[in-house]
XYZ file of C-alpha atoms in Angstrom:
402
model
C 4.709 -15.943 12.274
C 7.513 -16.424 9.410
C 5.885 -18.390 7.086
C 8.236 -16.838 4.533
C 11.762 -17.624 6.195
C 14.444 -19.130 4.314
C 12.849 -17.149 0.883
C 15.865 -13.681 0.197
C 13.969 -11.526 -1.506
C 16.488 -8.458 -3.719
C 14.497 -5.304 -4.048
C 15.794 -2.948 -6.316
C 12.857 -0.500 -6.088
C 12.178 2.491 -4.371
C 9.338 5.270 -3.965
C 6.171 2.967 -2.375
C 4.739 0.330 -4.554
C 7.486 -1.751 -4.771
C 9.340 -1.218 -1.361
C 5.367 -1.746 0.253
C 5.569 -5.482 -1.845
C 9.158 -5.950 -0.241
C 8.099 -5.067 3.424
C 4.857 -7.106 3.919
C 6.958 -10.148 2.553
C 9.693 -8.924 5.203
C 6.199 -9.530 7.788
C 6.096 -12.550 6.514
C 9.662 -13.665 7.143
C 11.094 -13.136 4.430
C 15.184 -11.890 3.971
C 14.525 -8.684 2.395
C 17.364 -7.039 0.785
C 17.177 -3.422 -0.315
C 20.288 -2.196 -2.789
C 20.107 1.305 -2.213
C 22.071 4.491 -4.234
C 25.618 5.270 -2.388
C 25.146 8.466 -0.123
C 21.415 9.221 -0.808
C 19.378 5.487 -0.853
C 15.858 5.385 -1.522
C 14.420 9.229 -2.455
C 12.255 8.891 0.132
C 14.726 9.268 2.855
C 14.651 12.461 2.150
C 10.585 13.446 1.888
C 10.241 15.099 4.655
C 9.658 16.725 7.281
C 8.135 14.755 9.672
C 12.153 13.212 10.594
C 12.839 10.820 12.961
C 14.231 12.397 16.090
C 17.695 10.474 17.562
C 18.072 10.230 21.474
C 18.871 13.466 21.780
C 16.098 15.024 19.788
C 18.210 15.979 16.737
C 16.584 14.730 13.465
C 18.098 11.696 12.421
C 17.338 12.399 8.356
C 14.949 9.446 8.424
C 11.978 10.437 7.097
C 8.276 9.243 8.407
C 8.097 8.072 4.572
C 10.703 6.348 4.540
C 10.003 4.513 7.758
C 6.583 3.492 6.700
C 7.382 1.255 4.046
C 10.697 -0.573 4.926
C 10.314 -2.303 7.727
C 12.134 -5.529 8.267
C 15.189 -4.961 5.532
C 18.263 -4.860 5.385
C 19.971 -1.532 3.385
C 22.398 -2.422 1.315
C 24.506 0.507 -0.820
C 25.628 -0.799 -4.565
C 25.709 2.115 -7.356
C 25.260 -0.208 -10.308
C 26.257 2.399 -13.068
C 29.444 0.966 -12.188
C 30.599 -2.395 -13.450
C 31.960 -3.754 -10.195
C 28.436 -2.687 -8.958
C 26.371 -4.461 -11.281
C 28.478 -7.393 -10.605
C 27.500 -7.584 -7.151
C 24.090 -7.115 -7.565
C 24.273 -10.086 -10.251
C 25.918 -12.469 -7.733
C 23.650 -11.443 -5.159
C 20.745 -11.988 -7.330
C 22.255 -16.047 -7.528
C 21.595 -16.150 -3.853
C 17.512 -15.296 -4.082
C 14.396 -16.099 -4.807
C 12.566 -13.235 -5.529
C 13.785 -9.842 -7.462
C 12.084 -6.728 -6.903
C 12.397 -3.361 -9.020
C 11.029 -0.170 -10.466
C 13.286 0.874 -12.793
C 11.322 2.168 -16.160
C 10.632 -0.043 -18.638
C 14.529 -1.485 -20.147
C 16.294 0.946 -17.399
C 17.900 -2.321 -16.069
C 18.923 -3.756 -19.326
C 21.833 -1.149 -20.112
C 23.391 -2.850 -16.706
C 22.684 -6.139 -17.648
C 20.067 -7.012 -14.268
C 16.998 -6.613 -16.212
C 15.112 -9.967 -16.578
C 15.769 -11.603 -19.810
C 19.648 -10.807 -19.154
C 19.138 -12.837 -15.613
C 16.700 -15.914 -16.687
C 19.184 -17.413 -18.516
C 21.763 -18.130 -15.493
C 18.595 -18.288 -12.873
C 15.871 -19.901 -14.422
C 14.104 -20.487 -10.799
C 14.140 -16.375 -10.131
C 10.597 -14.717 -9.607
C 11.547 -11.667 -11.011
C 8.585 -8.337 -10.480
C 8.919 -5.357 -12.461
C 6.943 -2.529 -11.130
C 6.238 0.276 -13.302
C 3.452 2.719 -14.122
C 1.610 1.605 -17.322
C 3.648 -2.291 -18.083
C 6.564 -3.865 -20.227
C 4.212 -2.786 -23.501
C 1.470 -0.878 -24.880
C 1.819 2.968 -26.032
C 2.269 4.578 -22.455
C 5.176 1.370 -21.697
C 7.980 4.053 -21.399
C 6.126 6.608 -19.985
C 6.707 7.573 -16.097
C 3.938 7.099 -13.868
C 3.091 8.545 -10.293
C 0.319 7.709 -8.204
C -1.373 11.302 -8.806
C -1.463 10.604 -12.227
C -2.179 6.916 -12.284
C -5.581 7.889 -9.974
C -6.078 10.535 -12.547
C -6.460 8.669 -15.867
C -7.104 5.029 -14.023
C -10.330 7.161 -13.550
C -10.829 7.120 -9.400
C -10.531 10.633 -9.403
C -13.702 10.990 -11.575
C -15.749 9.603 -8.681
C -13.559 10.730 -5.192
C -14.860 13.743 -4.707
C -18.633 16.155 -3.866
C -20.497 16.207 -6.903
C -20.420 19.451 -7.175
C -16.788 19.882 -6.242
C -13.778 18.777 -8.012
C -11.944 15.381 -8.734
C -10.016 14.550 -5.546
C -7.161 11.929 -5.224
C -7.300 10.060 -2.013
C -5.363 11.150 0.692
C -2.867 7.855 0.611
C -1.229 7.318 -2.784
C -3.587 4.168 -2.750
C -2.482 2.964 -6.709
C 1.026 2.455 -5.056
C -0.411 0.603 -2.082
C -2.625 -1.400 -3.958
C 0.186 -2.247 -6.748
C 2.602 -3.956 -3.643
C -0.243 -5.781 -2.311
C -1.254 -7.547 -5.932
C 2.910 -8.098 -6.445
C 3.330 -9.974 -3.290
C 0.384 -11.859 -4.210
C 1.263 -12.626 -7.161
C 4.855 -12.982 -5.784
C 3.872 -16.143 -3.667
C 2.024 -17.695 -6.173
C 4.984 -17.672 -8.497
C 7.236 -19.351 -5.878
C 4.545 -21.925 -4.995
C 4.512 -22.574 -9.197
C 8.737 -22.339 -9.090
C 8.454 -25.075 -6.197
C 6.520 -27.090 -8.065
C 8.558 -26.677 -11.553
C 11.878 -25.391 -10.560
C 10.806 -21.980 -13.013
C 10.527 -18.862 -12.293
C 8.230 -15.877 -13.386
C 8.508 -12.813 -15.036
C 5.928 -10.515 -13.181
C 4.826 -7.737 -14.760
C 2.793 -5.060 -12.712
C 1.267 -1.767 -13.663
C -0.150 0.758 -11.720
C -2.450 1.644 -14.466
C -3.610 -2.067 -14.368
C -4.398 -2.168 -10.597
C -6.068 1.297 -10.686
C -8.844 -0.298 -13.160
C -8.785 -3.310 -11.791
C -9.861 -1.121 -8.308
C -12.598 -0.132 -9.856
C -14.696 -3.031 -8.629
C -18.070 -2.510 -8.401
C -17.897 0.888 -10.188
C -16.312 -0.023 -13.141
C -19.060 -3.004 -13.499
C -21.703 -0.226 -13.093
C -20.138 1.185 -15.837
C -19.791 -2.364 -18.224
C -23.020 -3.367 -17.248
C -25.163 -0.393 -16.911
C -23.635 1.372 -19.426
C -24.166 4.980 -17.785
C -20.529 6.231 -16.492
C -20.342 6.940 -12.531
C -20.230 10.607 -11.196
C -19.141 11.452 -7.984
C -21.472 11.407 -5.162
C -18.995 12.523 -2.539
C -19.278 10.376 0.310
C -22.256 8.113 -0.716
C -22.578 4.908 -2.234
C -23.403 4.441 -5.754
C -25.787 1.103 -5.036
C -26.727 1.637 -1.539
C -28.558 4.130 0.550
C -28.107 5.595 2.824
C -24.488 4.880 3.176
C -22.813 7.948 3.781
C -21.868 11.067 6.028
C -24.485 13.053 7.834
C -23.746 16.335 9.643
C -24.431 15.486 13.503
C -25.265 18.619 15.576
C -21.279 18.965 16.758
C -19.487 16.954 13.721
C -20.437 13.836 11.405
C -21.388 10.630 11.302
C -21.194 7.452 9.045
C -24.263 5.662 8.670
C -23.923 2.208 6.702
C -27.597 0.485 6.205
C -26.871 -2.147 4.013
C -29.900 -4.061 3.874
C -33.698 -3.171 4.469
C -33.880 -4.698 7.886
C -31.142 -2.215 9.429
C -32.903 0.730 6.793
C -36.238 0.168 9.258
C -34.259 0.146 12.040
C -32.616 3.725 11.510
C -35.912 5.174 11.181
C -37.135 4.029 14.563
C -33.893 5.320 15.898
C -34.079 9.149 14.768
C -37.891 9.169 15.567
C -38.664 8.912 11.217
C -40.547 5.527 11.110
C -42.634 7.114 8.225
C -39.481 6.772 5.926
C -39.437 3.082 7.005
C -42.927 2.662 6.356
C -42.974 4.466 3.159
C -43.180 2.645 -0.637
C -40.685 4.695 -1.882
C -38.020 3.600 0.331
C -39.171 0.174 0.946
C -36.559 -1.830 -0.730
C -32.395 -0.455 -1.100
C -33.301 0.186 -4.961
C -36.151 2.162 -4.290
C -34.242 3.818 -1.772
C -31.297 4.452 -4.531
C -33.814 5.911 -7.200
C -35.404 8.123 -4.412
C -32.082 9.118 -2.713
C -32.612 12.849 -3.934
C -35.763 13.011 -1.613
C -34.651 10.681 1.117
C -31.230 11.424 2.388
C -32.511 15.328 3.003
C -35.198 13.664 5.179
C -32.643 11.570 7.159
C -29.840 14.429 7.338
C -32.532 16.983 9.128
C -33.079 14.054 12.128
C -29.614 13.390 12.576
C -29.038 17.093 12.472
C -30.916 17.265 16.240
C -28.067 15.770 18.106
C -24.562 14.905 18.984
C -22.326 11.978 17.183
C -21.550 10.249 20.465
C -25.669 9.930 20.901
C -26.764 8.791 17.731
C -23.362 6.182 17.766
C -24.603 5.017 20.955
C -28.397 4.731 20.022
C -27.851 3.455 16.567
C -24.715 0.735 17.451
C -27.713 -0.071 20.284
C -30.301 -0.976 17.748
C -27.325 -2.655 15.328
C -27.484 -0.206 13.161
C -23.886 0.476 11.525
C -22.548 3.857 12.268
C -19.450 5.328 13.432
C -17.629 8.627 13.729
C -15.141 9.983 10.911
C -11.887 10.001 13.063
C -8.622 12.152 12.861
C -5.855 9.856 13.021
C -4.772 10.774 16.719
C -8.307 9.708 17.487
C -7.401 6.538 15.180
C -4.433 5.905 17.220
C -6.463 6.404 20.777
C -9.159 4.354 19.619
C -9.866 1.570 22.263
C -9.995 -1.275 19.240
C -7.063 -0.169 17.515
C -5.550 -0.243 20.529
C -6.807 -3.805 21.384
C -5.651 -4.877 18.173
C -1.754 -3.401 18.574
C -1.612 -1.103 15.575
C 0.803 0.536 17.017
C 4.225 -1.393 17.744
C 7.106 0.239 18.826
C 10.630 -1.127 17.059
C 13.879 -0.622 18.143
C 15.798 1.782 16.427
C 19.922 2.697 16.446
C 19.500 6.269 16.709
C 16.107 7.134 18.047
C 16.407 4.234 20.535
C 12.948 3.258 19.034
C 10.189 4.042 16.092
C 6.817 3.749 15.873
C 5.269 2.193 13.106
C 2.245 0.463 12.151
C 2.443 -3.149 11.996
C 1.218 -5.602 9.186
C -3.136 -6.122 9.714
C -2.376 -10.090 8.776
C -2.853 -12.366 11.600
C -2.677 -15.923 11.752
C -4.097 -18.436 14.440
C -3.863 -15.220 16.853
C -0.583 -14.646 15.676
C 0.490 -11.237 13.951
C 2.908 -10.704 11.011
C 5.422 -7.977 11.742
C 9.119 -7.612 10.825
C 10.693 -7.103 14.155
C 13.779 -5.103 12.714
C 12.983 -1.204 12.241
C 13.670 -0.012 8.353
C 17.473 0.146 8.304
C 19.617 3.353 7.864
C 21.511 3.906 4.870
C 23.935 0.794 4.121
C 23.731 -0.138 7.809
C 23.798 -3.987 6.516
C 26.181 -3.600 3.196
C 29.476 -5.411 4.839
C 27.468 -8.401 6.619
C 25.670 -9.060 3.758
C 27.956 -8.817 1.381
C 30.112 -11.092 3.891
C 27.662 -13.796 4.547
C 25.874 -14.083 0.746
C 28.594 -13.424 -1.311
C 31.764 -14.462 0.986
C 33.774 -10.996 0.817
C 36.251 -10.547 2.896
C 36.695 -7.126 4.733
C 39.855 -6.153 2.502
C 37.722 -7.203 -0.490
C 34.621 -4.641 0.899
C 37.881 -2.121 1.996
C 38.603 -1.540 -1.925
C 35.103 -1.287 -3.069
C 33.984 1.378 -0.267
C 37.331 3.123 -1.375
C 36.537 3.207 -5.233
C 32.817 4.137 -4.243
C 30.973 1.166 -5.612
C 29.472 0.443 -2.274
């Protein structure tokens, strides 16, 4: 599935947010093109270990980071401090659609690539700055890291035991969450360019799509006016919808409506709860929870995860168990489902990676190149975009601009 092919995307970014935005438009068919520093490329080449291990079992220096969020590009190496640099990039620019970067807020201007420099000569560019906090406001020229952005974007005031701590998540999800909003937004600006021949300038913050994650908690917040705590891993508007201790791990039980709430009961032998005023509807059963869950934690105390799965998946019932991610990866539906996909690689002979969840009439979205090694593409593409010829690349290898 390449709905996107024939759309060059430039990515100037690096970190997460923005290379995530660049790779699941690379799933989507999209030429991705990642400029990259001159010996050391993306900083998170280097966050490891885990490395990728070559053919031989010597590490590669391609970091699992790395390799999880640049799938499908092609590495290009430009240092554009330099003016012969910059002038590549520019010219390369001409030749796309989309540009992609994460410099901070007017890093790009002193080099003449940041967006009002460019609309001028390419009025049709959708151009996506990526930064932590926007192009304006108080915190515009501030730095901002996923940590952080989960920190004062306020998740971290609800991730966590009540009792306990504020706890990040354990994927930098603000990052995530920013590429997914800039690709959308990303294909809605090239629908609008085909339609009017302009261009966008996007402008994402992390800070923006940390609030905007909020979702239901933030409109508890707005409209109840009583700010969320954390309730570790139950729900703030449903019960019970949370972890239980089995007798030999834990469980997830999801009862989402009042139907499935009787149901549970019958299962763990508890049809007093069911039958019970104080638990009849989900908002009784949210002003009660304090009595209630105990009750429902000492039955499912009595026996095994794999038996209460089985018994309550019997009775339709949502449940599951709280995998590690081997079990994730050995689970018979993830498996089913090929979320694992095996690329070929030119010095590990292969890497694993997960592919893009989109699928379309059956068919999935996946880049089929592997994320590329450090200016692996830089002569063919600057050959076939910008018409170099190999004496021409020659001299700018030897005066280190590529």
């Amino acid at each position: 599935m390449q709905p996107l092919a024939g759309i060059r995307v430039l990515e100037l970014s690096r970190i997460l947010a923005g290379p995530w935005c660049g790779q699941l438009l690379a799933d989507l068919g999209a030429e991705v093109i990642k400029i990259e520093r001159p010996g050391r490329g993306d900083d998170t080449r280097h966050w490891g270990p885990p490395f990728l291990a070559d053919t031989a079992g010597a590490p590669t220096g391609e970091s699992a980071y790395f390799l999880a969020a640049n799938r499908g590009k092609r590495s290009v190496t430009i240092d554009i401090t330099r003016p012969a640099g910059q002038d590549l990039v520019r010219r390369l620019a001409t030749t796309s659609d989309v540009l992609i970067e994460n410099f901070k807020v007017g890093g790009l201007a002193r080099y003449g690539l940041d967006h009002a420099a460019l609309r001028a000569e390419l009025p049709g560019l959708v151009y996506c700055s990526i930064t932590g906090f926007g192009q304006d406001g108080p915190y515009a020229h501030r730095a901002g890291y996923d940590v952080l952005i989960q920190a004062m974007g306020g998740l971290m005031s609800i991730t966590g035991e009540a009792d306990g701590p504020p706890l990040k998540t354990g994927v930098a999800i603000a990052d995530l969450f920013t590429g997914v909003y800039a690709s959308t937004a990303i294909l809605a600006a090239l629908r609008e360019r085909d339609a009017t021949g302009e261009g966008r300038h996007i402008d994402m913050a992390l800070l923006d799509v940390q609030v905007a994650m909020l979702a239901n908690q933030a409109a508890n917040y707005l409209i109840g006016e009583v700010v969320p705590e954390r309730l570790g891993n139950a729900h703030p508007n449903i019960v019970p919808y949370q972890a239980f201790a089995t007798a030999d791990g834990h469980l997830i039980v999801a009862a989402g409506n009042d139907d499935q709430f009787r149901r549970l009961c019958a299962v763990i032998g508890r049809t007093d709860l069911a039958g019970d005023p104080a638990y009849a509807t989900n908002a009784d059963r949210v002003a009660n929870r304090e009595r209630l869950v105990p009750a429902l934690a000492g039955a499912l105390a009595t026996a095994g995860t794999a038996h209460w799965v089985g018994a309550l998946e019997a009775a339709g019932v949502p449940c599951g168990p709280i995998n590690h991610i081997d079990q994730v990866f050995a689970d018979p539906q993830v498996q089913a489902r090929g979320l694992r996909r095996d690329l070929p690689h030119p010095l590990a002979g292969q890497v694993p990676s997960v592919p893009s969840p989109i699928r379309s009439d059956g068919e999935p979205a996946c880049a089929d190149r592997a994320p590329p090694t450090l200016g692996a593409d830089t002569d063919h593409v600057l050959a076939q975009c910008l018409g170099l010829d190999a004496d021409e690349i020659a001299r700018l290898r030897a005066d280190g601009t590529i």
